[in-house]
Coordinates of C-alpha atoms and ligand atoms in Angstrom, one line a residue:
X1 CA 36.2 102.0 150.6
X2 CA 39.5 103.8 151.2
X3 CA 42.2 103.0 153.6
X4 CA 45.3 105.0 154.4
X5 CA 48.1 102.6 153.5
X6 CA 51.8 102.8 153.0
X7 CA 52.9 101.5 149.6
X8 CA 54.3 98.3 151.1
X9 CA 51.1 97.7 153.0
X10 CA 49.1 98.4 149.8
X11 CA 51.1 95.6 148.1
X12 CA 50.2 93.3 151.0
X13 CA 46.6 94.3 150.7
X14 CA 46.6 93.6 147.0
X15 CA 48.1 90.1 147.6
X16 CA 45.3 89.4 150.2
X17 CA 42.7 90.6 147.7
X18 CA 44.2 88.3 145.1
X19 CA 43.6 85.4 147.5
X20 CA 47.1 84.3 148.2
X21 CA 47.9 80.9 149.8
X22 CA 51.6 81.4 150.7
X23 CA 53.8 84.4 151.5
X24 CA 57.5 84.2 152.0
X25 CA 60.3 86.8 152.5
X26 CA 63.7 87.7 153.7
X27 CA 63.6 91.2 155.2
X28 CA 65.4 94.1 153.5
X29 CA 64.8 97.8 153.4
X30 CA 62.8 99.2 151.5
X31 CA 60.7 96.0 151.1
X32 CA 60.4 94.8 154.8
X33 CA 56.9 96.2 155.5
X34 CA 55.3 94.1 152.7
X35 CA 55.8 90.9 154.6
X36 CA 55.3 92.5 158.1
X37 CA 51.8 93.5 156.9
X38 CA 51.2 90.0 155.4
X39 CA 52.3 88.2 158.5
X40 CA 49.8 90.2 160.5
X41 CA 47.0 89.4 158.1
X42 CA 47.9 85.7 157.7
X43 CA 45.8 84.2 160.6
X44 CA 42.7 86.2 159.6
X45 CA 42.8 85.4 155.9
X46 CA 44.0 81.8 156.3
X47 CA 47.3 81.8 154.3
X48 CA 50.7 80.6 155.3
X49 CA 53.5 83.1 155.9
X50 CA 57.1 82.6 156.7
X51 CA 60.4 84.4 157.1
X52 CA 62.7 82.2 155.1
X53 CA 66.4 81.8 155.8
X54 CA 67.4 83.8 152.7
X55 CA 65.9 85.1 149.4
X56 CA 66.8 81.9 147.4
X57 CA 64.9 79.8 150.0
X58 CA 62.0 82.2 150.0
X59 CA 61.6 82.0 146.2
X60 CA 62.0 78.3 146.1
X61 CA 59.3 77.8 148.9
X62 CA 56.9 80.1 147.0
X63 CA 57.7 78.3 143.7
X64 CA 56.9 74.9 145.2
X65 CA 53.5 76.2 146.3
X66 CA 52.9 77.7 142.9
X67 CA 53.7 74.4 141.2
X68 CA 50.7 73.0 143.0
X69 CA 48.5 75.8 141.8
X70 CA 48.6 78.0 144.9
X71 CA 49.0 81.8 144.6
X72 CA 52.3 82.8 146.2
X73 CA 54.0 86.1 146.9
X74 CA 57.6 86.5 147.9
X75 CA 59.3 89.8 148.9
X76 CA 62.8 91.0 149.1
X77 CA 65.0 94.0 148.4
X78 CA 67.0 94.5 145.2
X79 CA 70.2 92.9 146.4
X80 CA 68.2 90.0 147.7
X81 CA 67.3 89.2 144.1
X82 CA 71.0 88.5 143.5
X83 CA 70.8 85.7 146.1
X84 CA 67.5 84.4 144.5
X85 CA 68.9 84.8 140.9
X86 CA 69.7 81.1 140.5
X87 CA 66.1 79.8 141.1
X88 CA 64.7 82.8 139.3
X89 CA 66.4 82.1 136.0
X90 CA 65.4 78.5 136.0
X91 CA 61.9 79.2 137.2
X92 CA 61.4 81.6 134.2
X93 CA 61.9 78.5 132.0
X94 CA 59.9 76.0 134.0
X95 CA 57.1 78.4 134.8
X96 CA 54.4 78.2 137.4
X97 CA 50.8 77.0 137.6
X98 CA 49.4 79.2 140.4
X99 CA 50.3 82.9 140.3
X100 CA 53.7 83.8 141.7
X101 CA 54.5 87.5 142.3
X102 CA 58.0 88.4 143.3
X103 CA 58.1 91.8 145.0
X104 CA 61.6 93.3 144.6
X105 CA 61.9 96.8 146.1
X106 CA 64.6 98.9 144.5
X107 CA 66.5 101.6 146.4
X108 CA 67.6 104.5 144.2
X109 CA 69.8 106.8 146.2
X110 CA 70.6 104.4 147.7
X111 CA 69.2 104.9 151.2
X112 CA 70.1 101.6 152.8
X113 CA 71.8 99.3 150.3
X114 CA 75.1 98.4 148.8
X115 CA 74.0 99.0 145.2
X116 CA 71.5 101.0 143.1
X117 CA 70.9 98.1 140.8
X118 CA 67.7 98.2 138.7
X119 CA 65.4 95.2 138.9
X120 CA 63.9 96.1 135.5
X121 CA 67.2 94.9 134.0
X122 CA 66.9 91.7 136.0
X123 CA 63.4 91.3 134.5
X124 CA 64.8 91.7 131.0
X125 CA 67.7 89.3 131.8
X126 CA 65.3 86.6 133.1
X127 CA 62.7 87.5 130.4
X128 CA 60.0 88.1 132.9
X129 CA 57.2 90.7 133.0
X130 CA 57.8 93.6 135.5
X131 CA 55.2 96.0 136.9
X132 CA 56.6 99.3 138.0
X133 CA 54.2 101.1 140.5
X134 CA 54.5 104.9 141.2
X135 CA 51.9 105.2 144.0
X136 CA 50.5 103.0 146.8
X137 CA 47.2 102.8 144.8
X138 CA 49.0 101.6 141.8
X139 CA 51.1 99.2 143.9
X140 CA 47.9 97.5 145.2
X141 CA 46.2 97.4 141.7
X142 CA 49.4 96.2 140.1
X143 CA 49.8 93.4 142.6
X144 CA 46.3 92.0 141.6
X145 CA 47.2 92.5 137.9
X146 CA 50.5 90.7 138.4
X147 CA 48.8 87.6 139.8
X148 CA 46.4 87.6 136.8
X149 CA 49.3 88.1 134.4
X150 CA 51.3 85.3 136.1
X151 CA 48.5 82.8 135.7
X152 CA 47.7 83.8 132.1
X153 CA 51.3 83.4 131.0
X154 CA 52.3 80.7 133.5
X155 CA 55.3 82.8 134.5
X156 CA 56.5 84.4 137.7
X157 CA 55.9 88.2 137.5
X158 CA 58.0 90.9 139.2
X159 CA 56.5 93.8 141.0
X160 CA 59.2 96.5 141.3
X161 CA 58.4 99.4 143.7
X162 CA 61.1 101.9 144.6
X163 CA 61.7 103.4 148.0
X164 CA 59.4 106.4 147.6
X165 CA 56.5 104.1 146.5
X166 CA 57.2 101.7 149.3
X167 CA 57.3 104.2 152.1
X168 CA 54.8 106.9 151.1
X169 CA 51.2 106.8 152.4
X170 CA 48.0 107.3 150.4
X171 CA 44.3 106.8 150.7
X172 CA 44.0 103.6 148.7
X173 CA 40.7 102.2 147.3
X174 CA 40.5 98.7 148.6
X175 CA 38.5 95.9 147.1
X176 CA 37.0 92.5 148.1
X177 CA 39.2 89.8 149.5
X178 CA 39.1 86.8 147.2
X179 CA 38.9 83.5 149.0
X180 CA 41.2 80.9 147.5
X181 CA 38.7 78.3 146.2
X182 CA 40.9 76.5 143.7
X183 CA 42.1 73.0 144.0
X184 CA 45.7 73.0 145.1
X185 CA 47.4 69.8 144.1
X186 CA 50.8 69.1 142.6
X187 CA 50.3 67.0 139.4
X188 CA 53.4 64.9 138.6
X189 CA 54.6 65.7 135.1
X190 CA 58.1 65.6 133.4
X191 CA 57.6 69.4 132.7
X192 CA 58.6 70.2 136.3
X193 CA 62.0 68.5 135.9
X194 CA 64.5 70.9 134.2
X195 CA 66.8 68.9 131.8
X196 CA 69.0 70.3 129.0
X197 CA 66.6 69.1 126.3
X198 CA 63.6 70.5 128.0
X199 CA 65.5 73.8 128.7
X200 CA 65.9 74.5 125.0
X201 CA 62.2 74.0 124.4
X202 CA 61.3 76.0 127.5
X203 CA 63.5 78.8 126.3
X204 CA 61.6 79.0 123.0
X205 CA 58.4 79.0 125.0
X206 CA 59.7 81.8 127.3
X207 CA 60.6 83.9 124.3
X208 CA 57.1 83.6 122.9
X209 CA 55.6 84.4 126.3
X210 CA 57.7 87.5 126.6
X211 CA 56.4 88.8 123.3
X212 CA 52.9 87.9 124.4
X213 CA 53.3 89.9 127.6
X214 CA 54.3 93.0 125.5
X215 CA 51.2 92.4 123.4
X216 CA 49.0 92.1 126.5
X217 CA 50.4 95.3 127.9
X218 CA 49.2 97.3 124.9
X219 CA 45.8 97.5 126.6
X220 CA 47.1 97.7 130.2
X221 CA 45.5 100.5 132.3
X222 CA 48.9 101.1 133.8
X223 CA 50.2 102.6 130.5
X224 CA 48.7 105.9 129.5
X225 CA 49.3 108.3 126.6
X226 CA 48.4 112.0 126.8
X227 CA 48.9 113.9 123.6
X228 CA 49.4 117.7 123.9
X229 CA 51.7 118.7 121.0
X230 CA 54.8 117.3 119.4
X231 CA 57.2 117.6 122.3
X232 CA 56.8 114.8 124.8
X233 CA 58.0 113.0 127.9
X234 CA 58.1 109.3 128.4
X235 CA 58.4 108.2 132.0
X236 CA 57.7 105.4 134.4
X237 CA 57.1 104.6 138.1
X238 CA 57.6 107.3 140.7
X239 CA 59.2 109.6 138.1
X240 CA 55.8 110.0 136.5
X241 CA 54.7 111.9 139.6
X242 CA 57.7 114.2 139.5
X243 CA 57.1 114.9 135.8
X244 CA 53.4 115.8 136.2
X245 CA 54.1 118.0 139.2
X246 CA 57.1 119.7 137.4
X247 CA 54.9 120.4 134.3
X248 CA 52.2 121.9 136.4
X249 CA 54.6 124.2 138.3
X250 CA 56.3 125.2 135.0
X251 CA 52.9 125.7 133.3
X252 CA 53.9 123.5 130.4
X253 CA 51.6 121.3 128.5
X254 CA 53.8 118.6 127.0
X255 CA 52.6 115.2 125.8
X256 CA 53.3 112.5 128.4
X257 CA 53.5 108.8 128.0
X258 CA 53.5 106.8 131.2
X259 CA 54.8 103.2 131.1
X260 CA 54.0 101.0 134.0
X261 CA 54.7 97.5 132.5
X262 CA 57.7 95.8 131.0
X263 CA 58.2 94.5 128.3
X264 CA 57.0 97.8 127.0
X265 CA 53.9 98.0 124.8
X266 CA 55.8 98.6 121.5
X267 CA 52.8 99.7 119.4
X268 CA 51.7 102.2 122.0
X269 CA 55.2 103.7 122.3
X270 CA 55.8 103.7 118.5
X271 CA 52.5 105.5 118.1
X272 CA 53.5 108.1 120.6
X273 CA 56.9 108.6 119.0
X274 CA 55.3 109.0 115.6
X275 CA 53.5 112.1 116.9
X276 CA 56.6 113.7 118.4
X277 CA 59.5 115.7 117.1
X278 CA 61.4 115.6 120.4
X279 CA 61.2 113.3 123.3
X280 CA 62.7 113.3 126.8
X281 CA 62.8 110.0 128.7
X282 CA 62.7 110.5 132.5
X283 CA 63.4 107.5 134.7
X284 CA 65.6 106.7 137.8
X285 CA 68.5 104.3 137.7
X286 CA 69.3 102.6 134.4
X287 CA 68.1 103.8 131.0
X288 CA 65.9 100.8 130.6
X289 CA 62.9 102.6 129.1
X290 CA 65.2 105.0 127.1
X291 CA 67.0 102.1 125.5
X292 CA 63.7 100.6 124.4
X293 CA 62.5 103.9 123.0
X294 CA 65.7 104.4 121.0
X295 CA 65.4 100.9 119.7
X296 CA 61.8 101.5 118.6
X297 CA 62.7 104.8 116.9
X298 CA 65.5 103.1 115.0
X299 CA 63.4 100.0 114.1
X300 CA 60.6 102.2 112.7
X301 CA 63.0 104.7 111.1
X302 CA 61.4 107.6 113.0
X303 CA 63.1 111.1 112.9
X304 CA 62.6 112.0 116.6
X305 CA 65.2 113.6 118.9
X306 CA 65.5 111.5 122.1
X307 CA 67.1 113.0 125.2
X308 CA 67.7 111.3 128.5
X309 CA 70.6 109.5 130.2
X310 CA 72.5 108.9 127.0
X311 CA 73.1 112.6 126.5
X312 CA 73.6 113.2 130.2
X313 CA 70.4 115.3 130.6
X314 CA 69.1 112.8 133.2
X315 CA 71.4 111.5 135.9
X316 CA 72.1 107.8 136.0
X317 CA 72.8 107.7 139.7
X318 CA 70.7 108.7 142.7
X319 CA 67.1 109.6 143.1
X320 CA 65.1 112.2 141.1
X321 CA 62.7 114.7 142.7
X322 CA 60.4 117.4 141.3
X323 CA 63.1 120.1 141.5
X324 CA 65.6 118.0 139.6
X325 CA 62.9 117.0 137.0
X326 CA 62.0 120.7 136.6
X327 CA 65.6 121.6 135.8
X328 CA 65.8 118.7 133.3
X329 CA 62.5 119.8 131.6
X330 CA 63.8 123.4 131.5
X331 CA 66.9 122.3 129.7
X332 CA 64.9 120.1 127.3
X333 CA 62.7 123.0 126.4
X334 CA 65.5 125.5 126.2
X335 CA 64.0 127.6 129.0
X336 CA 66.3 129.9 131.0
X337 CA 67.6 128.3 134.1
X338 CA 65.9 129.1 137.3
X339 CA 67.4 132.5 138.6
X340 CA 65.6 132.7 141.9
X341 CA 67.9 131.0 144.3
X342 CA 65.9 128.5 146.3
X343 CA 65.6 129.1 150.1
X344 CA 68.3 127.0 151.6
X345 CA 67.2 124.9 154.6
X346 CA 69.2 125.6 157.8
X347 CA 72.4 123.6 158.1
X348 CA 71.6 120.5 160.1
X349 CA 74.2 119.0 162.4
X350 CA 76.0 116.0 160.9
X351 CA 74.6 112.8 162.3
X352 CA 76.7 109.9 161.1
X353 CA 75.2 106.5 161.5
X354 CA 76.5 104.7 164.6
X355 CA 75.8 101.7 166.8
X356 CA 73.2 102.5 169.4
X357 CA 74.0 103.3 173.0
X358 CA 74.6 100.0 174.8
X359 CA 74.7 98.0 171.6
X360 CA 76.4 94.6 172.4
X361 CA 78.1 94.7 169.0
X362 CA 80.2 97.8 170.1
X363 CA 81.4 95.8 173.1
X364 CA 82.2 92.8 170.9
X365 CA 84.3 94.9 168.5
X366 CA 86.0 96.5 171.5
X367 CA 86.9 93.1 172.9
X368 CA 88.4 91.8 169.7
X369 CA 90.3 95.1 169.0
X370 CA 91.9 94.7 172.4
X371 CA 92.5 91.0 171.8
X372 CA 94.4 91.6 168.5
X373 CA 96.3 94.6 169.8
X374 CA 99.8 93.2 169.2
X375 CA 98.8 91.2 166.1
X376 CA 98.6 92.2 162.5
X377 CA 94.9 91.5 162.0
X378 CA 92.2 92.1 159.4
X379 CA 88.6 92.3 160.5
X380 CA 86.2 91.3 157.7
X381 CA 82.6 92.5 158.0
X382 CA 79.2 91.7 156.8
X383 CA 75.7 93.3 156.2
X384 CA 73.7 94.3 159.2
X385 CA 73.8 96.7 162.2
X386 CA 77.4 95.6 162.8
X387 CA 78.5 97.2 159.5
X388 CA 78.5 100.4 161.6
X389 CA 81.4 98.9 163.5
X390 CA 83.5 100.6 160.8
X391 CA 82.7 104.1 162.2
X392 CA 85.1 105.9 164.5
X393 CA 86.3 105.5 167.1
X394 CA 86.1 101.7 166.8
X395 CA 87.0 101.6 163.1
X396 CA 86.7 97.8 163.5
X397 CA 85.7 96.7 160.1
X398 CA 88.1 96.5 157.1
X399 CA 85.7 95.0 154.5
X400 CA 82.0 94.7 153.8
X401 CA 80.7 93.3 150.5
X402 CA 77.5 91.4 150.8
X403 CA 75.6 89.0 153.0
X404 CA 77.8 86.2 154.1
X405 CA 81.0 87.5 152.4
X406 CA 82.7 88.4 155.7
X407 CA 83.3 84.7 156.4
X408 CA 84.4 83.8 152.9
X409 CA 86.5 86.9 152.2
X410 CA 88.5 86.2 155.3
X411 CA 89.5 82.9 153.8
X412 CA 90.6 84.4 150.6
X413 CA 92.7 87.0 152.5
X414 CA 94.2 84.3 154.7
X415 CA 95.3 82.3 151.6
X416 CA 97.4 85.2 150.3
X417 CA 98.5 86.7 153.6
X418 CA 98.9 83.6 155.9
X419 CA 100.9 85.5 158.5
X420 CA 98.0 87.9 159.3
X421 CA 95.2 87.1 161.8
X422 CA 91.8 87.0 160.1
X423 CA 88.7 87.7 162.2
X424 CA 85.3 87.6 160.4
X425 CA 82.2 89.2 162.0
X426 CA 78.7 88.2 161.1
X427 CA 75.3 88.6 162.7
X428 CA 73.0 85.7 163.8
X429 CA 70.4 86.3 161.1
X430 CA 73.1 86.7 158.4
X431 CA 74.8 83.6 159.6
X432 CA 71.6 81.6 158.9
X433 CA 71.2 83.5 155.6
X434 CA 74.5 82.8 153.9
X435 CA 77.1 82.4 156.6
X436 CA 76.8 78.6 157.0
X437 CA 78.2 77.5 153.6
X438 CA 81.2 79.9 154.2
X439 CA 81.9 78.3 157.5
X440 CA 81.7 74.8 156.1
X441 CA 84.2 75.9 153.4
X442 CA 86.6 77.1 156.1
X443 CA 86.3 73.7 157.9
X444 CA 86.6 71.7 154.7
X445 CA 89.7 73.6 153.6
X446 CA 91.1 74.0 157.2
X447 CA 91.5 77.7 156.9
X448 CA 92.8 79.4 160.0
X449 CA 90.2 82.1 160.6
X450 CA 88.2 83.2 163.6
X451 CA 84.5 83.7 162.9
X452 CA 82.6 85.9 165.4
X453 CA 78.9 85.5 165.4
X454 CA 77.3 88.6 166.9
X455 CA 74.2 86.9 168.2
X456 CA 71.8 89.7 169.3
X457 CA 68.7 87.4 169.0
X458 CA 67.0 89.2 166.2
X459 CA 67.3 90.7 162.7
X460 CA 67.7 94.2 164.1
X461 CA 68.5 96.4 161.1
X462 CA 65.3 95.7 159.1
X463 CA 62.9 95.8 162.0
X464 CA 63.5 93.0 164.5
X465 CA 62.2 90.1 162.5
X466 CA 62.7 86.5 163.8
X467 CA 65.1 84.0 162.2
X468 CA 65.7 80.3 162.6
X469 CA 67.8 80.8 165.8
X470 CA 64.7 82.0 167.6
X471 CA 61.8 80.0 169.0
X472 CA 59.1 81.9 167.2
X473 CA 57.9 82.2 163.6
X474 CA 56.6 85.0 161.5
X475 CA 53.0 83.9 162.3
X476 CA 53.8 84.0 166.1
X477 CA 53.8 80.3 166.7
X478 CA 56.4 78.8 169.1
X479 CA 58.8 76.5 167.3
X480 CA 62.1 74.8 168.1
X481 CA 65.0 77.2 167.7
X482 CA 68.2 76.1 166.1
X483 CA 71.0 76.3 168.6
X484 CA 73.9 78.2 167.0
X485 CA 76.5 76.3 169.0
X486 CA 75.1 72.9 168.0
X487 CA 74.9 74.1 164.4
X488 CA 78.5 75.4 164.3
X489 CA 79.8 72.2 165.8
X490 CA 77.7 70.2 163.3
X491 CA 79.5 72.2 160.5
X492 CA 82.7 70.6 161.8
X493 CA 84.2 73.4 163.9
X494 CA 86.0 72.0 166.9
X495 CA 86.9 75.2 168.6
X496 CA 83.6 76.8 169.5
X497 CA 83.3 79.4 172.3
X498 CA 80.5 81.5 173.8
X499 CA 80.9 84.8 175.5
X500 CA 78.8 87.7 176.8
X501 CA 80.0 90.9 175.3
X502 CA 78.9 92.9 178.3
X503 CA 81.4 90.9 180.5
X504 CA 84.6 92.4 179.1
X505 CA 87.0 90.4 181.2
X506 CA 85.6 87.0 180.4
X507 CA 85.0 88.0 176.7
X508 CA 88.5 89.2 176.3
X509 CA 89.9 85.9 177.7
X510 CA 87.8 83.9 175.3
X511 CA 88.7 86.1 172.3
X512 CA 92.4 85.7 173.1
X513 CA 91.9 81.9 173.4
X514 CA 90.1 81.7 170.1
X515 CA 92.8 83.7 168.3
X516 CA 95.4 81.2 169.5
X517 CA 93.7 78.3 167.8
X518 CA 95.0 76.8 164.5
X519 CA 92.2 76.1 162.0
X520 CA 88.8 77.6 162.1
X521 CA 87.4 78.8 165.4
X522 CA 84.0 80.4 166.2
X523 CA 83.1 82.7 169.0
X524 CA 79.4 83.3 169.6
X525 CA 79.0 86.7 171.3
X526 CA 75.5 86.4 172.7
X527 CA 73.5 89.3 174.1
X528 CA 70.1 90.6 173.1
X529 CA 69.8 93.8 171.1
X530 CA 69.2 96.8 173.5
X531 CA 65.9 97.4 171.8
X532 CA 64.6 94.1 172.9
X533 CA 65.5 94.2 176.6
X534 CA 65.8 97.6 178.3
X535 CA 67.5 97.5 181.7
X536 CA 66.2 99.5 184.6
X537 CA 69.6 101.0 185.4
X538 CA 71.6 103.6 183.6
X539 CA 75.1 104.9 184.3
X540 CA 76.4 108.3 185.5
X541 CA 79.9 109.8 185.7
X542 CA 81.1 110.8 189.2
X543 CA 82.8 114.1 188.2
X544 CA 85.1 114.2 191.2
X545 CA 86.6 110.9 190.2
X546 CA 86.8 111.5 186.5
X547 CA 90.2 112.7 185.4
X548 CA 89.2 113.3 181.8
X549 CA 91.5 110.7 180.4
X550 CA 89.0 110.2 177.5
X551 CA 89.3 106.4 177.4
X552 CA 85.5 106.0 177.5
X553 CA 84.5 108.4 174.7
X554 CA 87.7 108.2 172.6
X555 CA 88.2 104.4 172.4
X556 CA 84.7 103.0 173.1
X557 CA 82.6 105.8 171.6
X558 CA 79.1 105.0 173.0
X559 CA 76.9 107.8 171.7
X560 CA 75.3 108.3 175.1
X561 CA 78.7 109.5 176.4
X562 CA 80.0 112.9 175.5
X563 CA 82.5 115.4 176.6
X564 CA 81.6 118.9 177.8
X565 CA 83.9 121.6 179.0
X566 CA 83.3 120.6 182.6
X567 CA 83.8 116.9 182.1
X568 CA 82.2 113.7 180.7
X569 CA 78.5 113.3 180.7
X570 CA 76.1 110.4 180.1
X571 CA 72.8 111.2 178.4
X572 CA 69.4 109.7 179.3
X573 CA 69.5 107.3 176.3
X574 CA 72.1 105.3 178.2
X575 CA 71.0 101.7 178.0
X576 CA 72.9 100.5 181.1
X577 CA 75.2 98.0 179.4
X578 CA 77.9 98.8 182.0
X579 CA 80.8 98.5 179.5
X580 CA 82.0 102.1 180.0
X581 CA 82.1 101.6 183.7
X582 CA 84.3 98.5 183.1
X583 CA 86.7 100.3 180.9
X584 CA 87.0 103.5 183.0
X585 CA 90.5 103.3 184.6
X586 CA 89.4 105.6 187.4
X587 CA 86.2 103.8 188.5
X588 CA 84.3 107.0 187.8
X589 CA 81.2 105.5 186.1
X590 CA 78.5 104.2 188.4
X591 CA 75.0 102.7 188.0
X592 CA 71.9 104.6 189.0
X593 CA 68.2 103.7 188.5
X594 CA 66.4 105.0 185.4
X595 CA 64.3 107.9 186.6
Ligands
LIG1 S1 76.4 102.1 180.3 FE1 78.0 103.4 179.3 S2 78.4 102.3 177.4 FE2 76.6 101.4 178.1 S3 74.9 102.6 177.2 FE3 75.3 103.6 179.1 S4 76.8 105.2 178.6 FE4 76.8 103.7 176.9
LIG2 S1 87.2 106.8 181.2 FE1 86.5 107.4 183.2 S2 88.1 108.9 183.9 FE2 88.4 108.6 181.7 S3 87.1 110.3 180.8 FE3 85.8 108.5 180.9 S4 84.7 108.7 182.8 FE4 86.5 110.1 182.9

């Protein structure tokens, strides 16, 4: 039977067919829908699903379950793996009993990430098998195969889709759902306790398992060789689709070797290379496959010309597509460059990313920009919707590095520039993710910073997932929410304030008060994301009162406000936050009911 599934949904379906017992995740584009689909299926299929506080926690929860023999899946985006790197490296040594599949979605381009890092490199670093799907069908099939491989080798296995596999839809052949019948019980054994002596032995074991994985992959259905002459292309993942389409359009019949598993099947690749005079390696991101191909050619003393990223024929940055791959193949074959100029799509208006109309974060930034007006201040930022606070006209953020770094970088800056005011912005979900240790550090070292927690009661940027500050779980049950104010006080912060960003006067007083404190202070700016609670009123400009001073659109910049020749207008997407009416010096902005 076939079902139309998005790649991420296909991964979730594969996990359910594999009979998983536990699913964990921290959301992050392009991986988020894997867990969203799993959480929906959890009650029907009887497995446990949770959003964990961060990726390290998610992996450790899944590992605990796998130690007892349960099948577990954990999903995250590529930068999330950096957070989970610590348990991952040790887990590769210790191993697992039940299958553990780690879905890490890579984002070449990147579309919504800080980096274009390649998780296949992480797989090599941790010495763990990696499956690299190119289509939703393959993503589902590889998920099942990854569980089998994990249990055969006793190792966690990485499934590494990229954005285009995650988000494309395909009719996917679905199979039977396997019911988990195994006995799940943790058996006490010294092998679960990592100690230096054991680590050495486990490292030896891991090296053997890594070679065994390469051997197993010689017969994997995910690696295919098509011999059509002595000029060939070696490719992987989504690039395989571009290569096949490009060859069809160009009418060329080159040999093609598709690699879907890492470590690569060396005999299969060597055998392909032996039949080729020239080879082009086509892959996105790092030259992982290309390096392996070059190594094998050298090891086997093969006289084959290898093109790819190392001679700059294939770009190292950004995504590939069929047009780019056609140009690469043309060059490889020495064909004349395409002379017909492609039809250019019409120029689209620039649409820079911005905070939504009525977003409470915009008001929070506005409040703090006003509060520090006469001070020499630095605003450190973090990852989330509020990263968009750096866009004009607010231009409120001076730094953004990674999850939780706003709080800690502010402390570093304060140490070297003690005369400047340091204000760190972080979201509620991100605060639970990695903000807490940074705040504890500020308290412990008594660093004079103000941390502003932008509490919009959700994880908005990745699709409104719950987090530990909310009274519901991924599976929809009602649970005790962790009160941010209580938590912040428990971290040792004495000066803790709460404000509503829509109440500008009160919020500005509180911001000014917090900035006067010595030592760490925290302001919780609490107001639901506009996409959770839509008000019944919107605002309008009374043109006879408006004197076109520009305060509303020049300093606040709500995207629902715009200036036309005959004055300022407010569009229908106004979310009725009222902030523009509070800042208009002429009292020209008034509420009306939504039509
Ligand atoms: S009330 Fe004003 S600031 Fe708020 S969403 Fe509407 S136009 Fe934007
Ligand atoms: S702030 Fe008020 S007076 Fe000034 S342009 Fe906007 S609506 Fe008009």
